[in-house]
XYZ file of C-alpha atoms in Angstrom:
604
model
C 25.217 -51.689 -64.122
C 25.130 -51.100 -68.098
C 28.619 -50.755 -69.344
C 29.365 -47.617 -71.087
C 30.874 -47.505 -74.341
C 33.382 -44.977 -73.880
C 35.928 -43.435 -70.926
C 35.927 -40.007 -71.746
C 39.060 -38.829 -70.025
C 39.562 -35.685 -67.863
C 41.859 -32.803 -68.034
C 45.499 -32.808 -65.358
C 47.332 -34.758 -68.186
C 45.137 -37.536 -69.463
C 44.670 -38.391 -73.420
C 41.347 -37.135 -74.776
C 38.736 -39.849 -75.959
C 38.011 -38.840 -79.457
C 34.467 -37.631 -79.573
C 31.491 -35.918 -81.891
C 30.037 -33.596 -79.415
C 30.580 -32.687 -75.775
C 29.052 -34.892 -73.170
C 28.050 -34.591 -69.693
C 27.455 -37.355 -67.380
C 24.481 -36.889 -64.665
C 25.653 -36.873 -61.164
C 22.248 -36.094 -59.170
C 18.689 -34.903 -60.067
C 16.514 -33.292 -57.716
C 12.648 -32.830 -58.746
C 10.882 -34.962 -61.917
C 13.762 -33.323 -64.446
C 12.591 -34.314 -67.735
C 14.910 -34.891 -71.269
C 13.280 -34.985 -74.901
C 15.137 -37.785 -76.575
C 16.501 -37.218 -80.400
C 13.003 -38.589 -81.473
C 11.325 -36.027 -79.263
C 10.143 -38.450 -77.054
C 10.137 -37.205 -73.646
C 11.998 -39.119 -70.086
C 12.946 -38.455 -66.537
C 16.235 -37.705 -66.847
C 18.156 -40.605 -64.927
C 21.999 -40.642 -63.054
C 24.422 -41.306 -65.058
C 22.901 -40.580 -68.663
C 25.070 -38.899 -71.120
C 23.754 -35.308 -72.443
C 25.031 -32.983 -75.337
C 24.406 -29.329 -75.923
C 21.777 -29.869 -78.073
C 19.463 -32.013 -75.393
C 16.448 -30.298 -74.580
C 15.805 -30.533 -70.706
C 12.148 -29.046 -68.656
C 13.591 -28.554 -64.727
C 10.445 -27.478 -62.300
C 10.449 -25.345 -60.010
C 12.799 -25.893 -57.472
C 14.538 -28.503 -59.391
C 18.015 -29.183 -59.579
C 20.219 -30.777 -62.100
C 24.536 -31.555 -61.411
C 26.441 -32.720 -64.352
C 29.919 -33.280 -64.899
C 31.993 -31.780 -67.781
C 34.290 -34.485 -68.252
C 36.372 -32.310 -71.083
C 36.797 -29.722 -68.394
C 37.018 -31.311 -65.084
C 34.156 -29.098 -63.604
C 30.934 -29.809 -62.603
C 27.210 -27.610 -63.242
C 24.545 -27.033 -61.353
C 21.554 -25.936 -63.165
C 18.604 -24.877 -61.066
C 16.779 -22.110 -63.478
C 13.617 -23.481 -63.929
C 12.151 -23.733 -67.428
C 12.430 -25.904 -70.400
C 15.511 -25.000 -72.641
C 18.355 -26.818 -74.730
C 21.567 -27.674 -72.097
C 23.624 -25.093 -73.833
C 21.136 -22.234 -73.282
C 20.936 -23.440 -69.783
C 24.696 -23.439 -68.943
C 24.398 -19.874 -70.281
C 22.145 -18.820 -67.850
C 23.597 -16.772 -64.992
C 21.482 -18.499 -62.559
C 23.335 -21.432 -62.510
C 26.894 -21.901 -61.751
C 30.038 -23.974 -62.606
C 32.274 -25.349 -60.133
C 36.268 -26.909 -60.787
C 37.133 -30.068 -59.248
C 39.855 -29.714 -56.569
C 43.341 -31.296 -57.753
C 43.029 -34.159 -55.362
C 39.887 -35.460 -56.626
C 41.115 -35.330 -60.311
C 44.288 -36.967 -59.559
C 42.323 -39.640 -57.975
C 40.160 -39.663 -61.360
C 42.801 -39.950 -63.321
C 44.864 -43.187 -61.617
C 40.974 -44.639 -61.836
C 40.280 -44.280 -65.301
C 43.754 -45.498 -66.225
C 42.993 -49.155 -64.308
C 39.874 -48.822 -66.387
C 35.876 -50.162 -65.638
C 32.960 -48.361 -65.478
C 32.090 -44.739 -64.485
C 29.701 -43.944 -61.792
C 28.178 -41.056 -60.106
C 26.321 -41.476 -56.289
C 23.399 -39.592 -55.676
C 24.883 -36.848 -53.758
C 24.169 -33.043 -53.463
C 26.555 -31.424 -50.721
C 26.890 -27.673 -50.640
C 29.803 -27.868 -47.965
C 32.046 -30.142 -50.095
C 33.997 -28.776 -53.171
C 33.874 -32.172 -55.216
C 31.293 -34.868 -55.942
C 31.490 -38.381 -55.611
C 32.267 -39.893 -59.498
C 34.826 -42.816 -59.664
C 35.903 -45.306 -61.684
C 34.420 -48.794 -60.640
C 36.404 -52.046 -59.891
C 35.640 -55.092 -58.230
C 37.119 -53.776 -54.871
C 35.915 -50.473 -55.823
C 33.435 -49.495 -52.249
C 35.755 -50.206 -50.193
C 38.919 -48.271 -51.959
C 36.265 -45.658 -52.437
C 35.847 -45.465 -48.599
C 39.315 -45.343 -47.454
C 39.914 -42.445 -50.036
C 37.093 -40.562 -48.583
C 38.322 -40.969 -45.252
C 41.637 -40.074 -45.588
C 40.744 -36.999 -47.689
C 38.377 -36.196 -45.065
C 41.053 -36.393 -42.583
C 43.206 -34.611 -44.358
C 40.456 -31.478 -45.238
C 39.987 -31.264 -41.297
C 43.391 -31.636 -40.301
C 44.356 -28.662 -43.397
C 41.131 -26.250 -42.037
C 42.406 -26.845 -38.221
C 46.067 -25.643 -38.678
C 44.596 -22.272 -40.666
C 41.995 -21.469 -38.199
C 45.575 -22.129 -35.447
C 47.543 -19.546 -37.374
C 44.647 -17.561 -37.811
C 44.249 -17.102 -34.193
C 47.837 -17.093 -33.751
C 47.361 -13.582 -36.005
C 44.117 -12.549 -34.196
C 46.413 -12.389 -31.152
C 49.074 -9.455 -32.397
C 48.055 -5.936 -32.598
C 45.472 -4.600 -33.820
C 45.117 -0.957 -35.727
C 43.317 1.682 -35.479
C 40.822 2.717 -38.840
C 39.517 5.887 -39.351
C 36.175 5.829 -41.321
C 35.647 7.058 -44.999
C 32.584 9.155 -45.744
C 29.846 7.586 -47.199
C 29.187 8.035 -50.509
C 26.180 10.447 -51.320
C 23.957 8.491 -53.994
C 23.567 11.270 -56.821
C 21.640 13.763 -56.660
C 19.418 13.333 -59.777
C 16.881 16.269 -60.343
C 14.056 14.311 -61.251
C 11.756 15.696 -64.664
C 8.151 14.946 -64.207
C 6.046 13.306 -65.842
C 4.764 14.582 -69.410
C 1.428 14.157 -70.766
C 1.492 13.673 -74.456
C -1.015 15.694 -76.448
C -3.631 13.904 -78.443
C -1.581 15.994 -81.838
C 1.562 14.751 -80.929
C 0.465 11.157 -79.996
C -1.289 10.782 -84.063
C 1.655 12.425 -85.662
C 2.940 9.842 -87.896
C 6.224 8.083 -86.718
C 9.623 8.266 -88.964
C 12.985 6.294 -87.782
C 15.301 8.782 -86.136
C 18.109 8.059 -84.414
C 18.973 9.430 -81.108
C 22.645 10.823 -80.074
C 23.773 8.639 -77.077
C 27.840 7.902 -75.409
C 29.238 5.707 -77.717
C 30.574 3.644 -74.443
C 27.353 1.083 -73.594
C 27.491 -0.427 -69.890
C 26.610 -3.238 -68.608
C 26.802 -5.355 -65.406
C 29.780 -7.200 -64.745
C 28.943 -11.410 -64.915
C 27.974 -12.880 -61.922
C 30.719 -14.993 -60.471
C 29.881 -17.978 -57.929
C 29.094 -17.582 -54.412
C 32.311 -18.558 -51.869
C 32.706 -21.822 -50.962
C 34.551 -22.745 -48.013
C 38.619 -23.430 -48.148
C 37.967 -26.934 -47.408
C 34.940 -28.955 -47.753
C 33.254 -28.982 -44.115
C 33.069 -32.788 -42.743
C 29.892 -34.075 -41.497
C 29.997 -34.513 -37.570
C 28.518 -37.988 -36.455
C 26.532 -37.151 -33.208
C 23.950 -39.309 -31.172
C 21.258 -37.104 -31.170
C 21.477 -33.808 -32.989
C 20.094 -30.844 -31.465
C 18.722 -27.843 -33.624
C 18.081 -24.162 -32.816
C 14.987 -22.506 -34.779
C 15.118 -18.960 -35.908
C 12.440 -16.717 -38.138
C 13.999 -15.139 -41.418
C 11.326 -12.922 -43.264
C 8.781 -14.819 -42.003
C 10.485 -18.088 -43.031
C 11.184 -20.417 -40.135
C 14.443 -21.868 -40.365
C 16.940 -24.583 -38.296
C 20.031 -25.310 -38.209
C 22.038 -28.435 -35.617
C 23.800 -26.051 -32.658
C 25.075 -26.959 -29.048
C 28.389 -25.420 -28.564
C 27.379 -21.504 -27.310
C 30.119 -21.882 -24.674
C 32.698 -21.902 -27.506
C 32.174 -18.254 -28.054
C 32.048 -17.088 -24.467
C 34.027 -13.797 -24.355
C 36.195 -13.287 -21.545
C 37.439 -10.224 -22.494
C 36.605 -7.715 -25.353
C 40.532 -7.741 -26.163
C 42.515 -9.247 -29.468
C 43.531 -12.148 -27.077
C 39.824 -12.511 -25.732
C 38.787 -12.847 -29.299
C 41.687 -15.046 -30.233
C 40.642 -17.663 -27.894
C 37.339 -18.029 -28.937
C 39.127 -18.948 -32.435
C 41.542 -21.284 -31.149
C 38.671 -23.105 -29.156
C 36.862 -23.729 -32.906
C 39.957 -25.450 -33.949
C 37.646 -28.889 -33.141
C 35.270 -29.651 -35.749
C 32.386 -29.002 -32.843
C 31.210 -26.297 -35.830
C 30.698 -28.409 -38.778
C 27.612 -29.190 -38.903
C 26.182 -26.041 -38.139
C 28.261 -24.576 -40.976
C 27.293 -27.573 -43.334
C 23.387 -26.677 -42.438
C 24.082 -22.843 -43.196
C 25.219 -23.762 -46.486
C 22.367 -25.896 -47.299
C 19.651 -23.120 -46.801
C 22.092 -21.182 -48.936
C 21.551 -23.924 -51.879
C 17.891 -24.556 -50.932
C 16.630 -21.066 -50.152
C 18.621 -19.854 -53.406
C 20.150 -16.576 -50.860
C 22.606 -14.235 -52.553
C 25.285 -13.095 -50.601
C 23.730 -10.040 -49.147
C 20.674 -12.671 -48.134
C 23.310 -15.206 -46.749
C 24.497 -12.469 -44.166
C 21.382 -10.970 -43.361
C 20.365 -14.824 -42.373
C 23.450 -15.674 -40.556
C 22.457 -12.329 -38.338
C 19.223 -14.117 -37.646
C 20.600 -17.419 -36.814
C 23.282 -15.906 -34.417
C 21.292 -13.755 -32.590
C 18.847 -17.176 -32.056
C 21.823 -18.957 -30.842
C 23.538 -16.495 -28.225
C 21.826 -14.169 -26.175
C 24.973 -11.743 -25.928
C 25.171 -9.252 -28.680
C 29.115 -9.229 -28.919
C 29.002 -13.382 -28.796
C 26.461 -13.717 -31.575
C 28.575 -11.148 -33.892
C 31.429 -13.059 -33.558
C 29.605 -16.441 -34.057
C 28.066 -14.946 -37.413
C 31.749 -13.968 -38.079
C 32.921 -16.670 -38.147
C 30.616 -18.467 -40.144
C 30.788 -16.121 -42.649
C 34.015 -16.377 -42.799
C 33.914 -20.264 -42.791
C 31.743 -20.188 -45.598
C 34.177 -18.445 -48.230
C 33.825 -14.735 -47.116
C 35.896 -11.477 -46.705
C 35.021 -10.677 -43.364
C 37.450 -8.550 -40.553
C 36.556 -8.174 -36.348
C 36.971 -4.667 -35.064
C 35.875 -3.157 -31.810
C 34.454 0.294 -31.280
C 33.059 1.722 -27.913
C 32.561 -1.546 -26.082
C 31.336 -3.137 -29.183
C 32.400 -5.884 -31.664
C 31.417 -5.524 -35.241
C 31.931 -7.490 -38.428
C 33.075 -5.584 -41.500
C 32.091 -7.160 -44.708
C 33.927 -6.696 -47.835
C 32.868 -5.894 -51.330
C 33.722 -4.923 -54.574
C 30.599 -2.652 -54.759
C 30.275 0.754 -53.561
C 27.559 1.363 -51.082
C 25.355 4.428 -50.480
C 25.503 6.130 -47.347
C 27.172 4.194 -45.577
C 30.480 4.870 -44.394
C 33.070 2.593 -45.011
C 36.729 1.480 -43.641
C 39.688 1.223 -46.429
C 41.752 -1.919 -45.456
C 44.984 -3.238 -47.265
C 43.449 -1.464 -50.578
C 39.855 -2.985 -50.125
C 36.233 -1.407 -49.345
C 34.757 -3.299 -45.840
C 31.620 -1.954 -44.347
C 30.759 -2.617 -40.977
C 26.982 -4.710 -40.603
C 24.600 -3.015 -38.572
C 26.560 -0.430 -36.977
C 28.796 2.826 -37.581
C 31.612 4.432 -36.013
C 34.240 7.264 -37.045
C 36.667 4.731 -35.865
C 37.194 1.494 -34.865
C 39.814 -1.101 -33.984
C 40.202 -3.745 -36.768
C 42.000 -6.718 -36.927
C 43.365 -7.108 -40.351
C 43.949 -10.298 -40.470
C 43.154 -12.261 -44.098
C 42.151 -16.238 -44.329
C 42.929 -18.243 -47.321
C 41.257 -17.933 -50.442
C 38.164 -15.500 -48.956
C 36.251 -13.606 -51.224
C 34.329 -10.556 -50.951
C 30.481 -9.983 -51.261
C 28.956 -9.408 -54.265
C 25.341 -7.649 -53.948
C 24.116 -9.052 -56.955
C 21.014 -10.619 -56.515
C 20.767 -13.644 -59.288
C 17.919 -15.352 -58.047
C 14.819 -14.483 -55.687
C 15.232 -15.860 -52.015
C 12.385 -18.871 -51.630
C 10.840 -16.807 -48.285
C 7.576 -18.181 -46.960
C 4.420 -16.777 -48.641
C 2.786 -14.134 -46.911
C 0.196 -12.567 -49.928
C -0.164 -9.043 -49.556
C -4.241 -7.667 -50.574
C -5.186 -8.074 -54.166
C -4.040 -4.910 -56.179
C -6.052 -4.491 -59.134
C -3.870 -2.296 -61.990
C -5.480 -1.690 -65.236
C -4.730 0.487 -68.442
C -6.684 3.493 -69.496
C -6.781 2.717 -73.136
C -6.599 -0.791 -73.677
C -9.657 -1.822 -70.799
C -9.097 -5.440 -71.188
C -5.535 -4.754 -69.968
C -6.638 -5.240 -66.125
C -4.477 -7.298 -63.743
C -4.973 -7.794 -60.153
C -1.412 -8.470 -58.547
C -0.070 -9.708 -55.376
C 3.166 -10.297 -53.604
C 5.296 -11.885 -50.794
C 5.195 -9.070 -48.361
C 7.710 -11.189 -46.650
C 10.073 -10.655 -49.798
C 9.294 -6.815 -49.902
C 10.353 -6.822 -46.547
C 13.765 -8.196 -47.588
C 13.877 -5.469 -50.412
C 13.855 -2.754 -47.872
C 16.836 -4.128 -46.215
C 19.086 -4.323 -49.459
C 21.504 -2.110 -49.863
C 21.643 0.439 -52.918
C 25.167 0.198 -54.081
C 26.837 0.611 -57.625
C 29.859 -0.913 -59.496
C 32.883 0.252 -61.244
C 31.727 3.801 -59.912
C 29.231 4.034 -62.731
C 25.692 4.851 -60.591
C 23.699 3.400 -63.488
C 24.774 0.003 -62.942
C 22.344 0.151 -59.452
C 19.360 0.540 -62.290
C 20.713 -2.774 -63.509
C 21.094 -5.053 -59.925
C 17.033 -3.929 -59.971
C 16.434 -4.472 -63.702
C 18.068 -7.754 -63.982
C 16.774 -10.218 -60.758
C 14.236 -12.200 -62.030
C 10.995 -12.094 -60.977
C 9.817 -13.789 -58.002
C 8.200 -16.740 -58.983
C 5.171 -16.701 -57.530
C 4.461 -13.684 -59.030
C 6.078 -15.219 -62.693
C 3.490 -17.801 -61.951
C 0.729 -15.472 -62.077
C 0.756 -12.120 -63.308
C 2.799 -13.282 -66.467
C 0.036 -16.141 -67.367
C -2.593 -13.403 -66.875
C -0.499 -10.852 -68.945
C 0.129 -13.733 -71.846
C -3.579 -14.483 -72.239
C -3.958 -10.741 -72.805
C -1.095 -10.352 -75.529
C -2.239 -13.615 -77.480
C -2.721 -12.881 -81.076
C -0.559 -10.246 -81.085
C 1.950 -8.892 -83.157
C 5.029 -7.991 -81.240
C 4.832 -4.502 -81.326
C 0.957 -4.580 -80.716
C 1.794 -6.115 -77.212
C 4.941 -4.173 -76.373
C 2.216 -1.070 -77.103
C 0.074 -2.717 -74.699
C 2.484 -3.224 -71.665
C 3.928 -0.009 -72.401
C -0.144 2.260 -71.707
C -0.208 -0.269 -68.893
C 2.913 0.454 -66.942
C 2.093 4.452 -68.333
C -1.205 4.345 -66.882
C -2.424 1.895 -64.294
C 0.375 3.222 -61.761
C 0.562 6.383 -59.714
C 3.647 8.673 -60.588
C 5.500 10.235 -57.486
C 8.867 11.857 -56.636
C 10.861 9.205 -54.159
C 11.741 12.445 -52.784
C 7.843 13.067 -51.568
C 7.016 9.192 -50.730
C 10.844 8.202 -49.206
C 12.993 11.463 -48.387
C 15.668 10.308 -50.689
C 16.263 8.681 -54.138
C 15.071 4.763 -53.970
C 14.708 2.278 -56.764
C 12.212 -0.379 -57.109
C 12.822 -4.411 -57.570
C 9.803 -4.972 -60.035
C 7.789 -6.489 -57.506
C 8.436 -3.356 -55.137
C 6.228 -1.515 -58.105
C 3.483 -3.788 -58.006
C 3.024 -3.457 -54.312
C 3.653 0.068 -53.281
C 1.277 2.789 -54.145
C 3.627 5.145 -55.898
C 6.565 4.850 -58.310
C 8.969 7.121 -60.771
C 10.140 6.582 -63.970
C 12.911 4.831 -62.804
C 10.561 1.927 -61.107
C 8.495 1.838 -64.361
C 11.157 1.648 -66.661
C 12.912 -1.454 -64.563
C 9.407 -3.152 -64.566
C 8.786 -2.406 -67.759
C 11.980 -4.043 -69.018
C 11.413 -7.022 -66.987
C 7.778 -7.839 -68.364
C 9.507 -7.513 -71.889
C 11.744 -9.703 -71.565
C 10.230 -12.174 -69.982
C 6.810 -12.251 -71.909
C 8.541 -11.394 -75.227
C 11.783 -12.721 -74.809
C 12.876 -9.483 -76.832
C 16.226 -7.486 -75.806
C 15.780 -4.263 -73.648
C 18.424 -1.205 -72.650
C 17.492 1.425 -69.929
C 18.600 4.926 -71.302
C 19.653 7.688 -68.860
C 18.929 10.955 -69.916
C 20.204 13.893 -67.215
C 17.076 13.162 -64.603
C 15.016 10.741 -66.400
C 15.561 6.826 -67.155
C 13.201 5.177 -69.891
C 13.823 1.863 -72.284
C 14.637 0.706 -75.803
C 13.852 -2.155 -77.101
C 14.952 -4.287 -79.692
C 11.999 -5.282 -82.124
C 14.585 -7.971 -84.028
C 13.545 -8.841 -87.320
C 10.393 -6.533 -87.400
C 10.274 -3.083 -88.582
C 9.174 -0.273 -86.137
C 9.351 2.878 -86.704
C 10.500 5.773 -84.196
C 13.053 7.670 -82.131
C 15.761 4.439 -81.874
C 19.313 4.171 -80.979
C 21.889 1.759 -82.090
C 23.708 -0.920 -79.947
C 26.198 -2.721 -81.562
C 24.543 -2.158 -85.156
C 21.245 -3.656 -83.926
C 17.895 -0.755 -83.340
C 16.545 -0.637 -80.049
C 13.164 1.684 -80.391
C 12.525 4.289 -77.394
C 9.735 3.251 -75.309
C 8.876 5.560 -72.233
C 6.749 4.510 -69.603
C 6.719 8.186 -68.320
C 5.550 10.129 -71.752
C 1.886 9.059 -70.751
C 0.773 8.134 -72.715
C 2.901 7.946 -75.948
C 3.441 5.049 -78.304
C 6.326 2.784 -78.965
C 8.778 5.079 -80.696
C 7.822 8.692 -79.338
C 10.689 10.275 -76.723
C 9.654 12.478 -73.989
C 9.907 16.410 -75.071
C 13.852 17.993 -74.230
C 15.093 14.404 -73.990
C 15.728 14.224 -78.052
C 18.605 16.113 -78.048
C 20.588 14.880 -75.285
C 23.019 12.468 -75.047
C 21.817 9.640 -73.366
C 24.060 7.023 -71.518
C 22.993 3.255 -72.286
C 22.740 0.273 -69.909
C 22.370 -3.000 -71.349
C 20.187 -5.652 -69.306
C 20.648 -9.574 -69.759
């Protein structure tokens, strides 16, 4: 092995190595990851190597890149596909950072003192907290072996006493909830769509700005998904058995043979509690270790994690009140807020979040929101008991869940004045399908932030991979503000405006892929699609503005001058742009809208 140069020591007390720039040391790659060299030459990017902020780095699709920050003592994973500098990529939401446990770092740190080289195994583990970097000696696999083992030991042996006294709570009384009432989404009176006049459309454009609330929102960050207390040990069995379930059309498996762990004798606290202090074994791991992976490989948000475990569990037990408990508690195993109650002969999982959902009722517990999943009652028996270091859900959705392809018919969308501007689309009906079961929730108790969890998920990327070639070709050549005019009298005019009151009986927002597939859409749906193909095809900084019934854009031209109806953001101009005032140009706001006072959402 090629001796590195330096030791570049770790946080928990050990002197810094004196360096020019930040480095971060390679701990696995997943996919042909390639690195442009300081010559521009291009490489696979290889364990081990040494990158700064500045390296330029292409990860494919469904690539996956884990690096250790050995300033910080935390380690990146970086699965955004795309070609971008490192520090633009640990920027982007879609990946996360992770801090090494204590244990591991202390184990680091009496390493690097003995000195030798510095190694990292090609290992990729969603269960496990840490990764496997030491420092090598001569005697270094073996030491490296009993260290694993004993922390291994002592992870189980940790996990098995809470899940004890976790039962041991399970077991005292439970209370008695009353439901909250749903919250009503708001009821927004809807302004139709207005059809510019040809005199109004020519009139020539001056720079006015618009009166909006000085206070600008935007989405809280996303945080990283749960992990679980302690990392889940791999089981060794002879022959591993699997149980196969469907998940939007996407045929899944995880290892499972111990049903008769979650036999129910009795729908009672000490019925329940049982079943818990039979999982004190580690008969589970590997079933929880699989759920994680799909997690990690079928890049699921939280809201996607549950809906799977649902599948999974109802797969594995053919008893309703068994399988909600088995997805209980490996939801609960895997990092998440989750409480037990029991309502008319039923048991139910409540899942907490720091979002507030739309009509659905909701139980207030030790000063936190839960929601029961799949079911409703005006009261139910909960057991509040907490396990360590849970989180709640967030409904966020970061990154598009890989669901099998099942293409939906060829749509074919063009513009009325620009005819070249045609586009046939199509779409995972399996990932519509997943759409419809997402809850419409907001955050902070400010309802536009629900425009935003639409707005911001990237687009699916079979659809990034091509409609937005197709719509590049077609902008090529362009000045910016000739192609913004372009998407805009596309979105305007190749889609069919109607009230989600008409088409769904209630107010509904649109994912941007929801817009190219169904029929009809509002000016909420066109204004969240219309952001998205901005950004990404123009890489140019949108806000959605609210005005009292109607939701439109602004866009932010940079450096460029454009004239029109604008409003500032932080001292920069972001130029209205309505996909509803059909069919206006960049700069022209819909008639009665001018004059109010518009609230402002900034989107990533």
């Amino acid at each position: 092995m090629k001796r590195l140069l330096f030791l570049f020591l770790i946080c928990c007390g050990l002197a810094t190595v004196a360096v020019a720039q930040q480095q971060y040391v390679v701990l696995s790659v997943t996919g042909h990851v390639e690195v442009a060299g300081a010559n521009g030459a291009k490489h696979e990017l290889a364990l081990r190597e040494r990158l700064v902020p500045g390296s330029v780095l292409n990860i494919p699709y469904k690539g996956q890149v884990e690096l250790f920050d050995e300033q910080h003592g935390v380690k990146h994973t970086l699965r955004a596909p795309g070609q971008a500098s490192l520090k633009s990529m640990l920027a982007n939401k879609q990946n996360t950072v992770l801090r090494l446990t204590e244990q591991y770092l202390s184990y680091l740190k009496k390493r690097l003192t003995g000195g030798g080289e510095v190694t990292a195994r090609r290992h990729s583990d969603p269960a496990t907290v840490t990764r496997e970097i030491a420092v090598q000696t001569g005697s270094f696999e073996d030491e490296f072996e009993a260290f694993r083992r004993q922390a291994h030991d002592e992870y189980e042996q940790f996990r098995q006493k809470v899940i004890r006294e976790y039962a041991d709570f399970v077991r005292q009384a439970w209370r008695e909830y009353g439901a909250r009432p749903a919250r009503p989404k708001p009821v927004i009176k809807e302004e139709p769509p207005v059809f510019i006049t040809e005199e109004d459309r020519l009139k020539p454009l001056q720079s006015t700005p618009l009166p909006v609330d000085p206070v600008v929102m935007r989405l809280p960050d996303a945080v990283p998904q749960p992990v679980p207390l302690q990392p889940i040990q791999e089981q060794k069995v002879d022959v591993a058995e699997y149980v196969e379930f469907n998940y939007y059309g996407t045929p899944l498996r995880v290892r499972f043979t111990n049903g008769d762990l979650f036999a129910l004798a009795s729908l009672t606290p000490d019925g329940v509690a049982d079943v818990f202090a039979r999982l004190v074994s580690a008969d589970m791991n590997n079933t929880i270790r699989d759920c994680l992976q799909l997690r990690s490989d079928y890049q699921l948000s939280d809201w996607a994690y549950l809906l799977m475990l649902d599948s999974l569990s109802q797969a594995c037990l053919p008893v309703k009140n068994e399988a909600v408990l088995l997805q209980g508690y490996l939801y609960q195993q895997s990092g998440y807020k989750m409480r037990l109650g029991v309502a008319d002969g039923r048991l139910g999982l409540l899942y907490a979040t720091n979002h507030h959902v739309y009509g659905k009722s909701y139980y207030y517990i030790d000063g936190e929101d839960f929601y029961a999943y799949g079911f409703d009652s005006e009261r139910m028996s909960i057991c509040p008991a907490a396990y360590p270091k849970e989180q709640p859900m967030s409904l966020l959705i970061t990154t598009t869940p890989m669901l099998a392809e099942d293409a939906t018919k060829e749509r074919v969308l063009q513009s009325e004045q620009f005819t070249d501007m045609k586009l046939t689309s199509v779409v995972n009906k399996n990932l519509i399908d997943f759409y419809n079961d997402y809850p419409t929730s907001m955050v902070d108790g400010n309802f536009l932030t629900r425009w935003g969890m639409y707005a911001n998920k990237p687009l699916d990327p079979s659809v990034a991979c091509t409609l937005v070639p197709a719509l590049k070709k077609k902008l090529d050549g362009l000045s910016t503000l000739e192609a913004v005019e372009r998407l805009l009298n596309w979105v305007q005019t190749a889609f069919v405006y109607e009230y989600d009151d008409v088409v769904w009986g209630a107010d509904r927002a649109f994912f941007a892929e929801e817009s190219l597939y169904y029929p009809y859409c509002d000016c909420e749906d066109r204004s969240i699609l219309l952001s998205r193909l901005v950004r990404d095809l123009l890489g140019l900084k949108v806000v959605l503005v609210y005005y009292p019934g109607h939701l439109a854009t602004a866009i932010c031209f940079g450096e460029e001058q454009v004239k029109g109806d604008y409003i500032d953001v932080g001292g920069q101009h972001f130029v209205v742009c309505d996909p509803t005032y059909i069919p206006s140009h960049v700069g022209q706001t819909m008639p009665k809208m001018d004059n109010q006072i518009a609230k402002v959402l900034l989107l990533e």
